[in-house]
PDB file of C-alpha atoms in Angstrom:
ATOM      1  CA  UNK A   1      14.753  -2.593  -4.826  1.00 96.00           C
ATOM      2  CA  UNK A   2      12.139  -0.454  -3.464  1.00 97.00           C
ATOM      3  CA  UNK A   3      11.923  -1.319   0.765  1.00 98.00           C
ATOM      4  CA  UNK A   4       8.615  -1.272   2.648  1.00 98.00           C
ATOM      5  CA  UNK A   5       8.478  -1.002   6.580  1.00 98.00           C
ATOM      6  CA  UNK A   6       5.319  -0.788   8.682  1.00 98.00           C
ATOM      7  CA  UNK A   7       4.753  -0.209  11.915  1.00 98.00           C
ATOM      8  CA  UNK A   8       3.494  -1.461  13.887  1.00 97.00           C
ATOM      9  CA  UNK A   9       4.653  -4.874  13.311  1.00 98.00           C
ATOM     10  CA  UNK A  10       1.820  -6.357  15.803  1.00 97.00           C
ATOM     11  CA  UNK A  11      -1.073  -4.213  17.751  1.00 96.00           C
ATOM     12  CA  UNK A  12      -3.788  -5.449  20.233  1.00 96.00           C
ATOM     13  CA  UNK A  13      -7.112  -4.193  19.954  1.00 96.00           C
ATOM     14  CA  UNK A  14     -10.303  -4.701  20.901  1.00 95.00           C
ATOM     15  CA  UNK A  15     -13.827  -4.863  18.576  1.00 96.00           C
ATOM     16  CA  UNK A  16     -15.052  -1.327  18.158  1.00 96.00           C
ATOM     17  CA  UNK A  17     -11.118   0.077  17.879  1.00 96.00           C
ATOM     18  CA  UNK A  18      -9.814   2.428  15.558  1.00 97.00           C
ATOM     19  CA  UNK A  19      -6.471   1.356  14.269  1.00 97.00           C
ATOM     20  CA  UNK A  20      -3.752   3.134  12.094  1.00 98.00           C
ATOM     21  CA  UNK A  21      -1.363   1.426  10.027  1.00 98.00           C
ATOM     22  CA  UNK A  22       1.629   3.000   8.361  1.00 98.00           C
ATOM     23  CA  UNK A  23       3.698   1.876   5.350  1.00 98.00           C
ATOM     24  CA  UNK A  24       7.200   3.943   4.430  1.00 98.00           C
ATOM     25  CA  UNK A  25       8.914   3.661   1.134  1.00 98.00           C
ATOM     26  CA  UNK A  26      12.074   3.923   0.818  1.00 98.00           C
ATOM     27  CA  UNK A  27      12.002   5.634  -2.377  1.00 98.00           C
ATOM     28  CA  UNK A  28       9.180   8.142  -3.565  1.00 98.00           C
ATOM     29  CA  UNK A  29       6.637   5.711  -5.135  1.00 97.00           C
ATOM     30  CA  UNK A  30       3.539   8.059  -5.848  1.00 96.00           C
ATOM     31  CA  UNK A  31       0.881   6.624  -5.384  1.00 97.00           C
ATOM     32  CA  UNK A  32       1.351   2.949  -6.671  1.00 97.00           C
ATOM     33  CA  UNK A  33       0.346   1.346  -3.332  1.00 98.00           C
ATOM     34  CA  UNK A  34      -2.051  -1.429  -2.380  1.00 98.00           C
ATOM     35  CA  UNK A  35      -3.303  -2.819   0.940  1.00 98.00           C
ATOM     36  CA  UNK A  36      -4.283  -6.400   1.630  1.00 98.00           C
ATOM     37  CA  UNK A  37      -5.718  -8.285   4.452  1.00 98.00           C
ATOM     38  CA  UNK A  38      -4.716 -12.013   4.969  1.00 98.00           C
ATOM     39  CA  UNK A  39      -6.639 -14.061   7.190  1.00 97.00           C
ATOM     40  CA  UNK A  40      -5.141 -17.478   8.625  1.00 94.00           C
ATOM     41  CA  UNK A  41      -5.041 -20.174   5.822  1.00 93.00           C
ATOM     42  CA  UNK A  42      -6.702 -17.831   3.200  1.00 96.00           C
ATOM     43  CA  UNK A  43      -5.418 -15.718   0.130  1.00 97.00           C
ATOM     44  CA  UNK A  44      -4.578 -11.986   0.656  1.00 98.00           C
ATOM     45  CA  UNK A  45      -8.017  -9.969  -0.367  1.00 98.00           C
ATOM     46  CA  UNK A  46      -7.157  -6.338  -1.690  1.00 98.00           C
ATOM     47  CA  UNK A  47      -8.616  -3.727   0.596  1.00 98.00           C
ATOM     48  CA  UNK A  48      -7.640  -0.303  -1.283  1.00 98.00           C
ATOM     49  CA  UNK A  49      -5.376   0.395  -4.562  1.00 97.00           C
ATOM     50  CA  UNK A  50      -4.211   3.305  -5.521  1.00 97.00           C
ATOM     51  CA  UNK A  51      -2.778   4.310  -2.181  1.00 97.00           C
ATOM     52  CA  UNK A  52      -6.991   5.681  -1.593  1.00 98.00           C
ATOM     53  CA  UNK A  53      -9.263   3.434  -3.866  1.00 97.00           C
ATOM     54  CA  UNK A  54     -11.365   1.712  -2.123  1.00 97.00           C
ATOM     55  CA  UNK A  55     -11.787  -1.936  -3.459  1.00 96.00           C
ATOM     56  CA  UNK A  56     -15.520  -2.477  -4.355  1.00 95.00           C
ATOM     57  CA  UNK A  57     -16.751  -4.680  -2.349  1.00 96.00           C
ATOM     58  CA  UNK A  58     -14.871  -3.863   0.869  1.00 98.00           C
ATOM     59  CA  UNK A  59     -16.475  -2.146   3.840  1.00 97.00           C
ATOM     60  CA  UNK A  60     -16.049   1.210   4.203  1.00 98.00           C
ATOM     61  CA  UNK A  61     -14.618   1.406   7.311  1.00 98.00           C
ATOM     62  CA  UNK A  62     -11.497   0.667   5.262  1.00 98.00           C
ATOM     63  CA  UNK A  63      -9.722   4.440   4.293  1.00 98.00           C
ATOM     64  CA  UNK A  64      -6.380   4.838   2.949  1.00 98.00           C
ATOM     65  CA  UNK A  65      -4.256   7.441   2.171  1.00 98.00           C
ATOM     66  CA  UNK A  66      -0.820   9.163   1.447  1.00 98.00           C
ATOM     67  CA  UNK A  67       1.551   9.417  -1.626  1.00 97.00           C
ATOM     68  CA  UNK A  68       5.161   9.656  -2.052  1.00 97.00           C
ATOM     69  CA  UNK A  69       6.812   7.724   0.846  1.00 98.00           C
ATOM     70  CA  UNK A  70       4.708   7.352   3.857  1.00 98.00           C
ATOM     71  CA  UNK A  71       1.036   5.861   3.439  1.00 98.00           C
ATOM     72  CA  UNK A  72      -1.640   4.767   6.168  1.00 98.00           C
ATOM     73  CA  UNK A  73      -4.422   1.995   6.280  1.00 98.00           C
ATOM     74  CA  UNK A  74      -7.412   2.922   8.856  1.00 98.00           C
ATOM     75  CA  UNK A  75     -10.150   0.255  10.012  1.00 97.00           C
ATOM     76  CA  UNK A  76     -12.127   3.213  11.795  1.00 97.00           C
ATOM     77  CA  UNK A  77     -14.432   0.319  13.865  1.00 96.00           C
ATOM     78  CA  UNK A  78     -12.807  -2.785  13.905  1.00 96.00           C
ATOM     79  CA  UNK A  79     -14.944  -5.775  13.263  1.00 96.00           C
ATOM     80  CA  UNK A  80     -14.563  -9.529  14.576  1.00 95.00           C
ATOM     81  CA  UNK A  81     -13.019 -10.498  10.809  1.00 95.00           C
ATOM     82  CA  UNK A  82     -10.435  -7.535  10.609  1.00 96.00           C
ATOM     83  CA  UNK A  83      -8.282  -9.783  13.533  1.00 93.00           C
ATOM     84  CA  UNK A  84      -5.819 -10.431  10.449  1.00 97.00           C
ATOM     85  CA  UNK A  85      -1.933  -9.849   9.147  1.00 98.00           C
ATOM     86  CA  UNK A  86      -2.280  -6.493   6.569  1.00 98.00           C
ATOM     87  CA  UNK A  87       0.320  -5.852   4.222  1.00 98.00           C
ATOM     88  CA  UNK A  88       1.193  -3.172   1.757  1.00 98.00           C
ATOM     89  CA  UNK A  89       2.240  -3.464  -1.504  1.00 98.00           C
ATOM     90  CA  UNK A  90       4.244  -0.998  -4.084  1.00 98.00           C
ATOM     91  CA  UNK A  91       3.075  -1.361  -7.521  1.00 97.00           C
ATOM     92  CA  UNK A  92       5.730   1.617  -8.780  1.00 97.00           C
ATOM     93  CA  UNK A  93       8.600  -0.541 -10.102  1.00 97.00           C
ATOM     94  CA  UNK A  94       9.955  -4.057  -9.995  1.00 97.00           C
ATOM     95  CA  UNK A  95       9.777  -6.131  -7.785  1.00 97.00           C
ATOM     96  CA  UNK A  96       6.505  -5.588  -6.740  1.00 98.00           C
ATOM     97  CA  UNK A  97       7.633  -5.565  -2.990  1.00 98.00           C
ATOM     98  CA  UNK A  98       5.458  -5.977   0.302  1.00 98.00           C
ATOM     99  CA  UNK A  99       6.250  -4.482   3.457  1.00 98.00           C
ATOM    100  CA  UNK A 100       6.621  -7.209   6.211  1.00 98.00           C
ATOM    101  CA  UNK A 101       3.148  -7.235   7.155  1.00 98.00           C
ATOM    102  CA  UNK A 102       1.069  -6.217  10.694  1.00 98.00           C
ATOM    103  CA  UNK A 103      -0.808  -8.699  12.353  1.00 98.00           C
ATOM    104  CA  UNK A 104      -3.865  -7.230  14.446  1.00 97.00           C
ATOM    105  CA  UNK A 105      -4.250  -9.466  17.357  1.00 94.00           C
ATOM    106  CA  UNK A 106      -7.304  -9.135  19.701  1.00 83.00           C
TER     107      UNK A 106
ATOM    108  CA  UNK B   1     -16.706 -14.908 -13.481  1.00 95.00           C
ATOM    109  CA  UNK B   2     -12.772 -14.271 -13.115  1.00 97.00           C
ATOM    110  CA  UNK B   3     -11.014 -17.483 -12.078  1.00 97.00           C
ATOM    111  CA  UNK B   4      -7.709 -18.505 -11.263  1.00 98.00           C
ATOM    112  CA  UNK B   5      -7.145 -21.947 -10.276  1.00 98.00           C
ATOM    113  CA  UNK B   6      -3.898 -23.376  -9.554  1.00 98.00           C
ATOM    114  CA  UNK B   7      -2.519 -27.229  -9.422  1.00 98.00           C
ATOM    115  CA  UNK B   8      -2.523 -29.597  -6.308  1.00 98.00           C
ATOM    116  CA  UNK B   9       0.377 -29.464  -3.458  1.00 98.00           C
ATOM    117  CA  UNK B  10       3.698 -31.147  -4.421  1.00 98.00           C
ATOM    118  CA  UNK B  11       6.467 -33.218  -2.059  1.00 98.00           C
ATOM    119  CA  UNK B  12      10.030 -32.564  -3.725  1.00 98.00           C
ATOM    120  CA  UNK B  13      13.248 -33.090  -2.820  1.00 98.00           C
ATOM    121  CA  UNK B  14      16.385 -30.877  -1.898  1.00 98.00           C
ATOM    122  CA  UNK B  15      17.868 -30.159  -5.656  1.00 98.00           C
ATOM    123  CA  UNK B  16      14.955 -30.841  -7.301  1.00 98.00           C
ATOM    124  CA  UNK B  17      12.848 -28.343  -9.622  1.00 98.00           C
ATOM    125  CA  UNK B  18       8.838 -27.912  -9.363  1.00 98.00           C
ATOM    126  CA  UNK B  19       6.030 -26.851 -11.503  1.00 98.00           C
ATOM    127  CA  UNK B  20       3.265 -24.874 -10.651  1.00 98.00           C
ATOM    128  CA  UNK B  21       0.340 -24.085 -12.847  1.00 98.00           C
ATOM    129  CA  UNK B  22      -2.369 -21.659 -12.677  1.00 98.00           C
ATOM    130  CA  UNK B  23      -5.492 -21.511 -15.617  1.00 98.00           C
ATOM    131  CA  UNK B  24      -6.961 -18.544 -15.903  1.00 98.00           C
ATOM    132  CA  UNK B  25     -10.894 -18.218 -16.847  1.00 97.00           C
ATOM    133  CA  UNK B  26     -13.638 -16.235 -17.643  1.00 96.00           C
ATOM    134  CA  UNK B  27     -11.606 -13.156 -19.567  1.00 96.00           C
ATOM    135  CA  UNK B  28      -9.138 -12.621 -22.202  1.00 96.00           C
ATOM    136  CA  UNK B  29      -6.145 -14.656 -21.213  1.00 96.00           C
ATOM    137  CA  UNK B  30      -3.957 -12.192 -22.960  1.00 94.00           C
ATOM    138  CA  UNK B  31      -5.092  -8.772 -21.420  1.00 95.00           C
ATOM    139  CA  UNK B  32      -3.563  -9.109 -17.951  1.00 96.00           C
ATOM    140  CA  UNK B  33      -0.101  -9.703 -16.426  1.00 96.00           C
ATOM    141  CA  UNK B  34      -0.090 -12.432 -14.289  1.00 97.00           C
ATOM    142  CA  UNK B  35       2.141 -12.422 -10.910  1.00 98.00           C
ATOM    143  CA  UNK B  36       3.585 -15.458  -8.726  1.00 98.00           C
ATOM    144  CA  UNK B  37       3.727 -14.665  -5.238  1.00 98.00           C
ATOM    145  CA  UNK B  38       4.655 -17.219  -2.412  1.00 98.00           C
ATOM    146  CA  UNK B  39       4.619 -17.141   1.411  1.00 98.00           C
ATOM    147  CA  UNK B  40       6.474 -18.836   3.447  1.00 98.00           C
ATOM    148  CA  UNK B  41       4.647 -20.925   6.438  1.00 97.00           C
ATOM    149  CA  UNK B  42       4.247 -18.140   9.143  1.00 96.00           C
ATOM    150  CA  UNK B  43       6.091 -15.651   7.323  1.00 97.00           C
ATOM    151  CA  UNK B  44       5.278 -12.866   4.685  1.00 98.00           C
ATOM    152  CA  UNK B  45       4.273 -12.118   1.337  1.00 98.00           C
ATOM    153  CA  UNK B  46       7.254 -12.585  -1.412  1.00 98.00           C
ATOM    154  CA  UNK B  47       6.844 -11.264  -5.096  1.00 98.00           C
ATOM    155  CA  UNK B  48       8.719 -13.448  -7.098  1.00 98.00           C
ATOM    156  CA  UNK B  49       7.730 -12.144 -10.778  1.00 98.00           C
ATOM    157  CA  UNK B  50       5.294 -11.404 -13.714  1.00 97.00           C
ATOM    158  CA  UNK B  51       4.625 -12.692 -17.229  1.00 97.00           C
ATOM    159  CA  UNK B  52       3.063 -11.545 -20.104  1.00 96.00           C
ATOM    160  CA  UNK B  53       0.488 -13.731 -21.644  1.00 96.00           C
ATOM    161  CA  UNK B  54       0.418 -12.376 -24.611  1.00 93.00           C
ATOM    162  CA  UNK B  55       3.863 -12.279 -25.774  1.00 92.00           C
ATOM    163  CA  UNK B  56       5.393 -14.398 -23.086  1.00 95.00           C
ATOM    164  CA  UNK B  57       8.059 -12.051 -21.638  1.00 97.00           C
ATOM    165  CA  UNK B  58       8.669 -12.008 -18.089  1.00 98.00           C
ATOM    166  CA  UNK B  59      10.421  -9.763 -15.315  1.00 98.00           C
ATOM    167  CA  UNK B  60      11.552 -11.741 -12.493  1.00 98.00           C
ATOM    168  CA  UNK B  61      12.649 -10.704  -8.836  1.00 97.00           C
ATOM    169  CA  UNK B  62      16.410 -10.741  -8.572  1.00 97.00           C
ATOM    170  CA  UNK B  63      16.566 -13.291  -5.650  1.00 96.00           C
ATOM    171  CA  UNK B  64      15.198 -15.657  -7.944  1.00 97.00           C
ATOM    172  CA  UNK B  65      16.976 -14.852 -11.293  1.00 95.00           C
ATOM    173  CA  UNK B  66      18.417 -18.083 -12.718  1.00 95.00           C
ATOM    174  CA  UNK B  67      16.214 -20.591 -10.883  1.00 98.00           C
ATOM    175  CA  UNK B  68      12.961 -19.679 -11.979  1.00 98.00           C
ATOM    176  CA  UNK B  69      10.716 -19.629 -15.122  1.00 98.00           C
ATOM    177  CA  UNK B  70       7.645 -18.199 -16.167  1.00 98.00           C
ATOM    178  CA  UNK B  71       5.849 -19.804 -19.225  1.00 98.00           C
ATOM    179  CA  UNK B  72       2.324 -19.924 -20.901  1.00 97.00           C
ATOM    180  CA  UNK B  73      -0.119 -21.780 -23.101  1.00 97.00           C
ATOM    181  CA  UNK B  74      -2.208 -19.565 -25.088  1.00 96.00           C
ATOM    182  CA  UNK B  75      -4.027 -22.605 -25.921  1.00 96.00           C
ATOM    183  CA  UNK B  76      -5.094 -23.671 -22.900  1.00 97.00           C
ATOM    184  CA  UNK B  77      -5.169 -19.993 -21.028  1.00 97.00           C
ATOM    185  CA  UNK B  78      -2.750 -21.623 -18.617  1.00 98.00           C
ATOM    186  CA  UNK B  79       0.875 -20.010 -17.047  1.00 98.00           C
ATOM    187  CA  UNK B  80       3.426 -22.101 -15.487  1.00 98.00           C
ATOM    188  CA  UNK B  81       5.729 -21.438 -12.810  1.00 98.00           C
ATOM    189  CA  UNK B  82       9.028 -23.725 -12.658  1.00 98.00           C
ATOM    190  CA  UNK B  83      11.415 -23.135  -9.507  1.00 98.00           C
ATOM    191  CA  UNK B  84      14.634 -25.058  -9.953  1.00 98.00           C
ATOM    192  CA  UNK B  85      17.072 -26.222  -7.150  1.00 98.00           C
ATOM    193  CA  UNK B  86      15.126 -26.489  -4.543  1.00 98.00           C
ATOM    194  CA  UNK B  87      16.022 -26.377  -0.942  1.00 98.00           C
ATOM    195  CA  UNK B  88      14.077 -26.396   2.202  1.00 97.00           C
ATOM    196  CA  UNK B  89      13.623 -22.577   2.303  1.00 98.00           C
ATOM    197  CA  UNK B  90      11.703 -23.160  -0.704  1.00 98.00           C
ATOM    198  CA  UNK B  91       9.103 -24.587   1.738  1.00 98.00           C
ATOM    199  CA  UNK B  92       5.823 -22.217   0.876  1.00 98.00           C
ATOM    200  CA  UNK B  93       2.337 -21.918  -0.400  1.00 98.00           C
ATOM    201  CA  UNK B  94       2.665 -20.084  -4.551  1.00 98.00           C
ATOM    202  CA  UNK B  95       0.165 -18.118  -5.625  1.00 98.00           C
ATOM    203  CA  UNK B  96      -0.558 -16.384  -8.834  1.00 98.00           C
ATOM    204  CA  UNK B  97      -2.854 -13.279  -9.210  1.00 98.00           C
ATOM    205  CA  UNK B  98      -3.883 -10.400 -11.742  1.00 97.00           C
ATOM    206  CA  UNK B  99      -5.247  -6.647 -10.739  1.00 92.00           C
ATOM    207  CA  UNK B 100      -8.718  -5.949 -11.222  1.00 91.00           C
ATOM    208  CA  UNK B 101      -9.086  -3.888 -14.444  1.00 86.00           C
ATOM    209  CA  UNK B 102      -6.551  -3.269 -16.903  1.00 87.00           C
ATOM    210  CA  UNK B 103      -5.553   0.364 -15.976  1.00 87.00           C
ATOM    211  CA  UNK B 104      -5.176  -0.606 -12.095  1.00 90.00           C
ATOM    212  CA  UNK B 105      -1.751  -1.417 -10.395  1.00 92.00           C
ATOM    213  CA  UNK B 106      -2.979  -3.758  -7.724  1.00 93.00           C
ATOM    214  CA  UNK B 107      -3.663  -7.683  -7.236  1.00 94.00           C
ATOM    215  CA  UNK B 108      -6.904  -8.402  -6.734  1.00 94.00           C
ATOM    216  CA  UNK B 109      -7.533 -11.954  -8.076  1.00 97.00           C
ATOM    217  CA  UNK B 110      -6.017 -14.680  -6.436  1.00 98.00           C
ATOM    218  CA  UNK B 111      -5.477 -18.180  -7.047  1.00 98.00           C
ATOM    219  CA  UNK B 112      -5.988 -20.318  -4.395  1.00 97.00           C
ATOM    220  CA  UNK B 113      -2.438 -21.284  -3.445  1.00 98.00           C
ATOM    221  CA  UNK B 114       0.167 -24.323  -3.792  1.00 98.00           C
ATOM    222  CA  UNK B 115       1.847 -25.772  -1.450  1.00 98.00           C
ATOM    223  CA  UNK B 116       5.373 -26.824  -2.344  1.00 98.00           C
ATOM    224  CA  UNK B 117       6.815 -28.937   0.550  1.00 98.00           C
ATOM    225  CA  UNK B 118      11.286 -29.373   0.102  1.00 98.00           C
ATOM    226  CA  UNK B 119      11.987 -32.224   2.079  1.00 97.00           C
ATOM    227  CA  UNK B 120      14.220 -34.716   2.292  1.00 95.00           C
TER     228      UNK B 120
END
């Protein structure tokens, strides 16, 4: 199975912050990589597919990027409803694995 | 509009097996995948496997090979998730979900979740 880490696991920020998230594969996976946010009692809600895509719908102070192994998830101003777990996702081969999720605190 | 909606919570007890449903709405049942993922309270995101609606099949996760099954019902636009010998780590919401359009890797419609409480 493919392995996901991110890092970091938990971050404290403020409103207004710009925040980097990174996901590592443990296994080239191209660019078969989603990014969800999760907010407390709710459903994940996809943020950007594709390792890039933007999901319509989201803000676009989402941005992701990368391929191959190491991909990042930027909230460039973060807003009162980004304070959330985010998770990535590879979509290359089964099982469909997640990493193990970073929760943005304030 | 694309729905996904899933049956109530469920109390079972250690050994016992559960079933989860999820009917899908407003497309072509048979044109998407549909994935069961569960969570664990406080913990992460778990992908526990995919059918096929249209011809049934069904890749599962290999921690869960042997104690679960994925069916449908064309006929109803419904899939089923059954999860046999419970035990308390079995404790977690389920959800199913399908990507947004049919060339997309990605899971963008969710149901909205079933809690399966393993208790004795």
């Amino acid at each position: 199975d493919i392995q996901l880490t991110q890092s970091p696991s938990f971050l404290s920020a403020s409103v207004g912050d710009r925040v980097i998230i990174t996901c590592r594969a443990s296994q080239a996976i191209s660019s078969y990589l989603a990014w969800y946010r999760q907010r407390p009692g709710r459903a994940p809600e996809l943020l950007i597919y594709a390792a890039s895509t933007l999901q319509s719908g989201v803000p676009s102070r989402f941005s992701g990027s990368g391929s191959g192994t190491e991909f990042t998830l930027t909230i460039s101003s973060l807003q009162p409803e980004d304070f959330a777990t985010y998770y990535c996702q590879q979509l290359f081969t089964y099982p469909f694995t997640f990493g193990p999720g970073t929760k943005v605190d304030i | 509009q694309v729905q996904l909606v899933q049956s109530g919570a469920e109390v079972k007890k250690p050994g016992a097996s559960v079933k989860v449903s999820c009917q899908a709405s407003g497309y072509t049942f048979s044109t998407y995948l549909l994935h069961w993922v569960r969570q664990a309270p406080g913990q992460g995101l778990e992908w526990m496997g995919i059918i096929n609606p249209s011809g049934g099949t069904t890749t599962y996760a290999q921690k869960f090979q042997g104690r679960v099954t994925m069916t449908r019902d064309t006929s109803t636009s419904t899939v089923y998730m059954e999860l046999s010998s419970l035990s308390s780590e079995d404790t977690a919401v389920y959800y199913c979900a399908r990507k947004n359009f049919v060339e997309s890797r990605n899971l963008y419609y969710w149901g909205q979740g079933t809690l399966v409480t393993v208790s004795s």
